[in-house]
Amino acid sequence: FSATVANVSANATVTFSMRAATTAGGLTGASYTTIGVANSGTTFTQTKAQLDALGIGTGSNRYVQVKATLARLMGLTLPLTTLP
């Protein structure tokens, strides 16, 4: 997984979470696992081996869903996008 983080203020971060399932319908029952945090101006990357180490079975699951959550130092947290 790779995502370029841009146009995020200096006092904010983006937390990426992922879930995987063998069917699209199975995503609903799967739990999100946090895969890391990124700041603006960076490319966030996790390899298959890193995702497997976090317990996300990307190799055996055909469907993956990623959630990006914006957090600011003020404590405000907003989900940005969920990609099927």
PDB file of N, CA and C in Angstrom:
ATOM      1  N   PHE A   1       0.845  -1.171   0.000  1.00  0.00           N
ATOM      2  CA  PHE A   1       0.000   0.000   0.000  1.00  0.00           C
ATOM      3  C   PHE A   1       0.888   1.230   0.000  1.00  0.00           C
ATOM      4  N   SER A   2       0.513   2.211  -0.809  1.00  0.00           N
ATOM      5  CA  SER A   2       1.268   3.451  -0.864  1.00  0.00           C
ATOM      6  C   SER A   2       0.301   4.607  -1.061  1.00  0.00           C
ATOM      7  N   ALA A   3       0.535   5.701  -0.335  1.00  0.00           N
ATOM      8  CA  ALA A   3      -0.299   6.900  -0.461  1.00  0.00           C
ATOM      9  C   ALA A   3       0.571   8.129  -0.288  1.00  0.00           C
ATOM     10  N   THR A   4       0.374   9.106  -1.142  1.00  0.00           N
ATOM     11  CA  THR A   4       1.070  10.380  -1.020  1.00  0.00           C
ATOM     12  C   THR A   4       0.196  11.325  -0.222  1.00  0.00           C
ATOM     13  N   VAL A   5       0.754  11.895   0.834  1.00  0.00           N
ATOM     14  CA  VAL A   5       0.023  12.813   1.701  1.00  0.00           C
ATOM     15  C   VAL A   5       0.471  14.225   1.366  1.00  0.00           C
ATOM     16  N   ALA A   6      -0.476  15.059   0.932  1.00  0.00           N
ATOM     17  CA  ALA A   6      -0.156  16.430   0.541  1.00  0.00           C
ATOM     18  C   ALA A   6      -1.250  17.368   1.024  1.00  0.00           C
ATOM     19  N   ASN A   7      -0.913  18.621   1.129  1.00  0.00           N
ATOM     20  CA  ASN A   7      -1.871  19.664   1.501  1.00  0.00           C
ATOM     21  C   ASN A   7      -2.532  19.423   2.859  1.00  0.00           C
ATOM     22  N   VAL A   8      -1.769  18.889   3.789  1.00  0.00           N
ATOM     23  CA  VAL A   8      -2.218  18.712   5.169  1.00  0.00           C
ATOM     24  C   VAL A   8      -1.398  19.680   6.017  1.00  0.00           C
ATOM     25  N   SER A   9      -2.048  20.392   6.915  1.00  0.00           N
ATOM     26  CA  SER A   9      -1.329  21.392   7.702  1.00  0.00           C
ATOM     27  C   SER A   9      -0.214  20.757   8.524  1.00  0.00           C
ATOM     28  N   ALA A  10       0.737  21.583   8.925  1.00  0.00           N
ATOM     29  CA  ALA A  10       1.906  21.108   9.666  1.00  0.00           C
ATOM     30  C   ALA A  10       1.529  20.500  11.015  1.00  0.00           C
ATOM     31  N   ASN A  11       0.406  20.903  11.590  1.00  0.00           N
ATOM     32  CA  ASN A  11       0.012  20.378  12.894  1.00  0.00           C
ATOM     33  C   ASN A  11      -1.034  19.267  12.768  1.00  0.00           C
ATOM     34  N   ALA A  12      -1.030  18.581  11.635  1.00  0.00           N
ATOM     35  CA  ALA A  12      -1.998  17.503  11.415  1.00  0.00           C
ATOM     36  C   ALA A  12      -1.284  16.238  10.935  1.00  0.00           C
ATOM     37  N   THR A  13      -1.936  15.112  11.142  1.00  0.00           N
ATOM     38  CA  THR A  13      -1.437  13.828  10.661  1.00  0.00           C
ATOM     39  C   THR A  13      -2.585  13.069   9.991  1.00  0.00           C
ATOM     40  N   VAL A  14      -2.218  12.093   9.193  1.00  0.00           N
ATOM     41  CA  VAL A  14      -3.191  11.190   8.591  1.00  0.00           C
ATOM     42  C   VAL A  14      -2.861   9.786   9.075  1.00  0.00           C
ATOM     43  N   THR A  15      -3.843   9.144   9.689  1.00  0.00           N
ATOM     44  CA  THR A  15      -3.678   7.770  10.164  1.00  0.00           C
ATOM     45  C   THR A  15      -4.369   6.838   9.174  1.00  0.00           C
ATOM     46  N   PHE A  16      -3.639   5.848   8.683  1.00  0.00           N
ATOM     47  CA  PHE A  16      -4.183   4.887   7.741  1.00  0.00           C
ATOM     48  C   PHE A  16      -4.555   3.601   8.469  1.00  0.00           C
ATOM     49  N   SER A  17      -5.749   3.095   8.152  1.00  0.00           N
ATOM     50  CA  SER A  17      -6.234   1.822   8.686  1.00  0.00           C
ATOM     51  C   SER A  17      -6.688   0.971   7.516  1.00  0.00           C
ATOM     52  N   MET A  18      -6.636  -0.350   7.691  1.00  0.00           N
ATOM     53  CA  MET A  18      -6.986  -1.268   6.611  1.00  0.00           C
ATOM     54  C   MET A  18      -7.715  -2.476   7.172  1.00  0.00           C
ATOM     55  N   ARG A  19      -8.620  -3.009   6.349  1.00  0.00           N
ATOM     56  CA  ARG A  19      -9.251  -4.292   6.668  1.00  0.00           C
ATOM     57  C   ARG A  19      -9.344  -5.093   5.383  1.00  0.00           C
ATOM     58  N   ALA A  20      -9.400  -6.415   5.497  1.00  0.00           N
ATOM     59  CA  ALA A  20      -9.403  -7.287   4.329  1.00  0.00           C
ATOM     60  C   ALA A  20     -10.369  -8.442   4.549  1.00  0.00           C
ATOM     61  N   ALA A  21     -10.899  -8.967   3.440  1.00  0.00           N
ATOM     62  CA  ALA A  21     -11.840 -10.093   3.507  1.00  0.00           C
ATOM     63  C   ALA A  21     -11.810 -10.863   2.191  1.00  0.00           C
ATOM     64  N   THR A  22     -12.346 -12.073   2.210  1.00  0.00           N
ATOM     65  CA  THR A  22     -12.391 -12.902   1.003  1.00  0.00           C
ATOM     66  C   THR A  22     -13.512 -12.483   0.063  1.00  0.00           C
ATOM     67  N   THR A  23     -14.540 -11.776   0.590  1.00  0.00           N
ATOM     68  CA  THR A  23     -15.640 -11.273  -0.242  1.00  0.00           C
ATOM     69  C   THR A  23     -15.871  -9.799   0.079  1.00  0.00           C
ATOM     70  N   ALA A  24     -16.495  -9.083  -0.852  1.00  0.00           N
ATOM     71  CA  ALA A  24     -16.809  -7.672  -0.611  1.00  0.00           C
ATOM     72  C   ALA A  24     -17.740  -7.540   0.590  1.00  0.00           C
ATOM     73  N   GLY A  25     -18.713  -8.429   0.698  1.00  0.00           N
ATOM     74  CA  GLY A  25     -19.632  -8.404   1.834  1.00  0.00           C
ATOM     75  C   GLY A  25     -18.946  -8.683   3.158  1.00  0.00           C
ATOM     76  N   GLY A  26     -17.860  -9.436   3.116  1.00  0.00           N
ATOM     77  CA  GLY A  26     -17.121  -9.767   4.328  1.00  0.00           C
ATOM     78  C   GLY A  26     -16.386  -8.581   4.935  1.00  0.00           C
ATOM     79  N   LEU A  27     -16.187  -7.527   4.161  1.00  0.00           N
ATOM     80  CA  LEU A  27     -15.513  -6.334   4.695  1.00  0.00           C
ATOM     81  C   LEU A  27     -16.304  -5.710   5.831  1.00  0.00           C
ATOM     82  N   THR A  28     -17.623  -5.782   5.751  1.00  0.00           N
ATOM     83  CA  THR A  28     -18.476  -5.182   6.773  1.00  0.00           C
ATOM     84  C   THR A  28     -18.181  -5.751   8.156  1.00  0.00           C
ATOM     85  N   GLY A  29     -17.914  -7.041   8.243  1.00  0.00           N
ATOM     86  CA  GLY A  29     -17.644  -7.676   9.523  1.00  0.00           C
ATOM     87  C   GLY A  29     -16.187  -7.664   9.941  1.00  0.00           C
ATOM     88  N   ALA A  30     -15.315  -7.214   9.056  1.00  0.00           N
ATOM     89  CA  ALA A  30     -13.879  -7.191   9.363  1.00  0.00           C
ATOM     90  C   ALA A  30     -13.526  -5.927  10.146  1.00  0.00           C
ATOM     91  N   SER A  31     -12.582  -6.052  11.045  1.00  0.00           N
ATOM     92  CA  SER A  31     -12.138  -4.911  11.846  1.00  0.00           C
ATOM     93  C   SER A  31     -10.994  -4.190  11.153  1.00  0.00           C
ATOM     94  N   TYR A  32     -10.964  -2.868  11.316  1.00  0.00           N
ATOM     95  CA  TYR A  32      -9.851  -2.079  10.802  1.00  0.00           C
ATOM     96  C   TYR A  32      -8.639  -2.249  11.719  1.00  0.00           C
ATOM     97  N   THR A  33      -7.462  -2.312  11.111  1.00  0.00           N
ATOM     98  CA  THR A  33      -6.194  -2.335  11.825  1.00  0.00           C
ATOM     99  C   THR A  33      -5.402  -1.108  11.395  1.00  0.00           C
ATOM    100  N   THR A  34      -4.894  -0.352  12.365  1.00  0.00           N
ATOM    101  CA  THR A  34      -4.066   0.809  12.040  1.00  0.00           C
ATOM    102  C   THR A  34      -2.755   0.335  11.436  1.00  0.00           C
ATOM    103  N   ILE A  35      -2.414   0.891  10.267  1.00  0.00           N
ATOM    104  CA  ILE A  35      -1.178   0.473   9.600  1.00  0.00           C
ATOM    105  C   ILE A  35      -0.099   1.545   9.648  1.00  0.00           C
ATOM    106  N   GLY A  36      -0.431   2.748  10.141  1.00  0.00           N
ATOM    107  CA  GLY A  36       0.591   3.767  10.302  1.00  0.00           C
ATOM    108  C   GLY A  36       0.059   5.173  10.211  1.00  0.00           C
ATOM    109  N   VAL A  37       0.953   6.133  10.472  1.00  0.00           N
ATOM    110  CA  VAL A  37       0.622   7.557  10.502  1.00  0.00           C
ATOM    111  C   VAL A  37       1.586   8.304   9.590  1.00  0.00           C
ATOM    112  N   ALA A  38       1.073   9.295   8.865  1.00  0.00           N
ATOM    113  CA  ALA A  38       1.908  10.085   7.958  1.00  0.00           C
ATOM    114  C   ALA A  38       1.640  11.566   8.151  1.00  0.00           C
ATOM    115  N   ASN A  39       2.624  12.369   7.772  1.00  0.00           N
ATOM    116  CA  ASN A  39       2.522  13.828   7.790  1.00  0.00           C
ATOM    117  C   ASN A  39       2.485  14.330   6.361  1.00  0.00           C
ATOM    118  N   SER A  40       2.115  15.604   6.195  1.00  0.00           N
ATOM    119  CA  SER A  40       2.051  16.204   4.863  1.00  0.00           C
ATOM    120  C   SER A  40       3.426  16.213   4.200  1.00  0.00           C
ATOM    121  N   GLY A  41       3.405  16.044   2.886  1.00  0.00           N
ATOM    122  CA  GLY A  41       4.642  16.079   2.123  1.00  0.00           C
ATOM    123  C   GLY A  41       5.406  14.774   2.120  1.00  0.00           C
ATOM    124  N   THR A  42       4.761  13.691   2.536  1.00  0.00           N
ATOM    125  CA  THR A  42       5.430  12.396   2.577  1.00  0.00           C
ATOM    126  C   THR A  42       4.646  11.367   1.766  1.00  0.00           C
ATOM    127  N   THR A  43       5.316  10.298   1.422  1.00  0.00           N
ATOM    128  CA  THR A  43       4.653   9.142   0.841  1.00  0.00           C
ATOM    129  C   THR A  43       4.676   8.049   1.889  1.00  0.00           C
ATOM    130  N   PHE A  44       3.498   7.579   2.267  1.00  0.00           N
ATOM    131  CA  PHE A  44       3.366   6.517   3.260  1.00  0.00           C
ATOM    132  C   PHE A  44       3.302   5.192   2.522  1.00  0.00           C
ATOM    133  N   THR A  45       4.129   4.231   2.931  1.00  0.00           N
ATOM    134  CA  THR A  45       4.189   2.937   2.255  1.00  0.00           C
ATOM    135  C   THR A  45       4.248   1.808   3.281  1.00  0.00           C
ATOM    136  N   GLN A  46       3.507   0.750   3.021  1.00  0.00           N
ATOM    137  CA  GLN A  46       3.590  -0.495   3.785  1.00  0.00           C
ATOM    138  C   GLN A  46       3.688  -1.635   2.776  1.00  0.00           C
ATOM    139  N   THR A  47       4.643  -2.519   2.956  1.00  0.00           N
ATOM    140  CA  THR A  47       4.809  -3.667   2.065  1.00  0.00           C
ATOM    141  C   THR A  47       3.855  -4.783   2.477  1.00  0.00           C
ATOM    142  N   LYS A  48       3.713  -5.783   1.619  1.00  0.00           N
ATOM    143  CA  LYS A  48       2.879  -6.936   1.946  1.00  0.00           C
ATOM    144  C   LYS A  48       3.385  -7.608   3.221  1.00  0.00           C
ATOM    145  N   ALA A  49       4.692  -7.729   3.357  1.00  0.00           N
ATOM    146  CA  ALA A  49       5.261  -8.353   4.560  1.00  0.00           C
ATOM    147  C   ALA A  49       4.897  -7.560   5.816  1.00  0.00           C
ATOM    148  N   GLN A  50       4.928  -6.234   5.724  1.00  0.00           N
ATOM    149  CA  GLN A  50       4.562  -5.398   6.874  1.00  0.00           C
ATOM    150  C   GLN A  50       3.078  -5.543   7.200  1.00  0.00           C
ATOM    151  N   LEU A  51       2.224  -5.587   6.173  1.00  0.00           N
ATOM    152  CA  LEU A  51       0.790  -5.772   6.402  1.00  0.00           C
ATOM    153  C   LEU A  51       0.511  -7.147   7.007  1.00  0.00           C
ATOM    154  N   ASP A  52       1.188  -8.171   6.504  1.00  0.00           N
ATOM    155  CA  ASP A  52       1.038  -9.517   7.070  1.00  0.00           C
ATOM    156  C   ASP A  52       1.456  -9.543   8.536  1.00  0.00           C
ATOM    157  N   ALA A  53       2.532  -8.839   8.880  1.00  0.00           N
ATOM    158  CA  ALA A  53       3.014  -8.790  10.264  1.00  0.00           C
ATOM    159  C   ALA A  53       1.989  -8.115  11.184  1.00  0.00           C
ATOM    160  N   LEU A  54       1.190  -7.219  10.622  1.00  0.00           N
ATOM    161  CA  LEU A  54       0.142  -6.560  11.405  1.00  0.00           C
ATOM    162  C   LEU A  54      -1.116  -7.408  11.511  1.00  0.00           C
ATOM    163  N   GLY A  55      -1.136  -8.561  10.841  1.00  0.00           N
ATOM    164  CA  GLY A  55      -2.279  -9.462  10.914  1.00  0.00           C
ATOM    165  C   GLY A  55      -3.321  -9.230   9.837  1.00  0.00           C
ATOM    166  N   ILE A  56      -2.975  -8.455   8.816  1.00  0.00           N
ATOM    167  CA  ILE A  56      -3.899  -8.236   7.705  1.00  0.00           C
ATOM    168  C   ILE A  56      -3.523  -9.215   6.612  1.00  0.00           C
ATOM    169  N   GLY A  57      -4.354 -10.224   6.399  1.00  0.00           N
ATOM    170  CA  GLY A  57      -4.053 -11.275   5.434  1.00  0.00           C
ATOM    171  C   GLY A  57      -4.327 -10.849   4.009  1.00  0.00           C
ATOM    172  N   THR A  58      -3.527  -9.936   3.464  1.00  0.00           N
ATOM    173  CA  THR A  58      -3.774  -9.427   2.122  1.00  0.00           C
ATOM    174  C   THR A  58      -3.568 -10.492   1.048  1.00  0.00           C
ATOM    175  N   GLY A  59      -2.714 -11.465   1.306  1.00  0.00           N
ATOM    176  CA  GLY A  59      -2.451 -12.498   0.306  1.00  0.00           C
ATOM    177  C   GLY A  59      -3.613 -13.455   0.124  1.00  0.00           C
ATOM    178  N   SER A  60      -4.327 -13.776   1.190  1.00  0.00           N
ATOM    179  CA  SER A  60      -5.433 -14.722   1.111  1.00  0.00           C
ATOM    180  C   SER A  60      -6.781 -14.039   0.920  1.00  0.00           C
ATOM    181  N   ASN A  61      -6.815 -12.732   1.017  1.00  0.00           N
ATOM    182  CA  ASN A  61      -8.060 -11.986   0.878  1.00  0.00           C
ATOM    183  C   ASN A  61      -8.050 -11.177  -0.411  1.00  0.00           C
ATOM    184  N   ARG A  62      -9.149 -11.248  -1.129  1.00  0.00           N
ATOM    185  CA  ARG A  62      -9.243 -10.556  -2.411  1.00  0.00           C
ATOM    186  C   ARG A  62      -9.663  -9.099  -2.265  1.00  0.00           C
ATOM    187  N   TYR A  63     -10.375  -8.766  -1.210  1.00  0.00           N
ATOM    188  CA  TYR A  63     -10.917  -7.425  -1.033  1.00  0.00           C
ATOM    189  C   TYR A  63     -10.231  -6.713   0.134  1.00  0.00           C
ATOM    190  N   VAL A  64      -9.820  -5.477  -0.112  1.00  0.00           N
ATOM    191  CA  VAL A  64      -9.145  -4.675   0.897  1.00  0.00           C
ATOM    192  C   VAL A  64      -9.808  -3.303   0.932  1.00  0.00           C
ATOM    193  N   GLN A  65     -10.005  -2.783   2.126  1.00  0.00           N
ATOM    194  CA  GLN A  65     -10.572  -1.445   2.286  1.00  0.00           C
ATOM    195  C   GLN A  65      -9.627  -0.627   3.159  1.00  0.00           C
ATOM    196  N   VAL A  66      -9.356   0.611   2.714  1.00  0.00           N
ATOM    197  CA  VAL A  66      -8.434   1.503   3.414  1.00  0.00           C
ATOM    198  C   VAL A  66      -9.216   2.714   3.907  1.00  0.00           C
ATOM    199  N   LYS A  67      -8.923   3.134   5.143  1.00  0.00           N
ATOM    200  CA  LYS A  67      -9.532   4.331   5.716  1.00  0.00           C
ATOM    201  C   LYS A  67      -8.421   5.293   6.110  1.00  0.00           C
ATOM    202  N   ALA A  68      -8.566   6.557   5.735  1.00  0.00           N
ATOM    203  CA  ALA A  68      -7.614   7.596   6.111  1.00  0.00           C
ATOM    204  C   ALA A  68      -8.325   8.561   7.051  1.00  0.00           C
ATOM    205  N   THR A  69      -7.720   8.815   8.221  1.00  0.00           N
ATOM    206  CA  THR A  69      -8.330   9.696   9.217  1.00  0.00           C
ATOM    207  C   THR A  69      -7.392  10.869   9.492  1.00  0.00           C
ATOM    208  N   LEU A  70      -7.923  12.070   9.325  1.00  0.00           N
ATOM    209  CA  LEU A  70      -7.166  13.288   9.577  1.00  0.00           C
ATOM    210  C   LEU A  70      -7.282  13.670  11.044  1.00  0.00           C
ATOM    211  N   ALA A  71      -6.162  13.946  11.690  1.00  0.00           N
ATOM    212  CA  ALA A  71      -6.164  14.374  13.094  1.00  0.00           C
ATOM    213  C   ALA A  71      -5.319  15.633  13.223  1.00  0.00           C
ATOM    214  N   ARG A  72      -5.846  16.602  13.938  1.00  0.00           N
ATOM    215  CA  ARG A  72      -5.121  17.851  14.185  1.00  0.00           C
ATOM    216  C   ARG A  72      -4.772  17.936  15.655  1.00  0.00           C
ATOM    217  N   LEU A  73      -3.766  18.724  15.996  1.00  0.00           N
ATOM    218  CA  LEU A  73      -3.330  18.859  17.384  1.00  0.00           C
ATOM    219  C   LEU A  73      -4.442  19.352  18.292  1.00  0.00           C
ATOM    220  N   MET A  74      -5.429  20.041  17.709  1.00  0.00           N
ATOM    221  CA  MET A  74      -6.551  20.538  18.502  1.00  0.00           C
ATOM    222  C   MET A  74      -7.444  19.401  18.981  1.00  0.00           C
ATOM    223  N   GLY A  75      -7.224  18.199  18.488  1.00  0.00           N
ATOM    224  CA  GLY A  75      -8.006  17.050  18.912  1.00  0.00           C
ATOM    225  C   GLY A  75      -9.145  16.700  17.975  1.00  0.00           C
ATOM    226  N   LEU A  76      -9.338  17.443  16.887  1.00  0.00           N
ATOM    227  CA  LEU A  76     -10.394  17.176  15.934  1.00  0.00           C
ATOM    228  C   LEU A  76      -9.993  16.008  15.053  1.00  0.00           C
ATOM    229  N   THR A  77     -10.865  15.017  14.900  1.00  0.00           N
ATOM    230  CA  THR A  77     -10.586  13.864  14.068  1.00  0.00           C
ATOM    231  C   THR A  77     -11.691  13.700  13.047  1.00  0.00           C
ATOM    232  N   LEU A  78     -11.320  13.639  11.766  1.00  0.00           N
ATOM    233  CA  LEU A  78     -12.292  13.507  10.681  1.00  0.00           C
ATOM    234  C   LEU A  78     -11.871  12.401   9.734  1.00  0.00           C
ATOM    235  N   PRO A  79     -12.777  11.454   9.398  1.00  0.00           N
ATOM    236  CA  PRO A  79     -12.428  10.479   8.368  1.00  0.00           C
ATOM    237  C   PRO A  79     -12.373  11.174   7.019  1.00  0.00           C
ATOM    238  N   LEU A  80     -11.322  10.916   6.242  1.00  0.00           N
ATOM    239  CA  LEU A  80     -11.166  11.554   4.940  1.00  0.00           C
ATOM    240  C   LEU A  80     -11.860  10.775   3.847  1.00  0.00           C
ATOM    241  N   THR A  81     -11.431   9.542   3.621  1.00  0.00           N
ATOM    242  CA  THR A  81     -11.927   8.767   2.489  1.00  0.00           C
ATOM    243  C   THR A  81     -11.856   7.303   2.828  1.00  0.00           C
ATOM    244  N   THR A  82     -12.834   6.549   2.352  1.00  0.00           N
ATOM    245  CA  THR A  82     -12.780   5.109   2.412  1.00  0.00           C
ATOM    246  C   THR A  82     -12.780   4.607   0.979  1.00  0.00           C
ATOM    247  N   LEU A  83     -11.748   3.876   0.601  1.00  0.00           N
ATOM    248  CA  LEU A  83     -11.629   3.358  -0.762  1.00  0.00           C
ATOM    249  C   LEU A  83     -11.950   1.872  -0.781  1.00  0.00           C
ATOM    250  N   PRO A  84     -12.928   1.461  -1.569  1.00  0.00           N
ATOM    251  CA  PRO A  84     -13.237   0.015  -1.646  1.00  0.00           C
ATOM    252  C   PRO A  84     -12.174  -0.738  -2.410  1.00  0.00           C
TER     253      PRO A  84
END
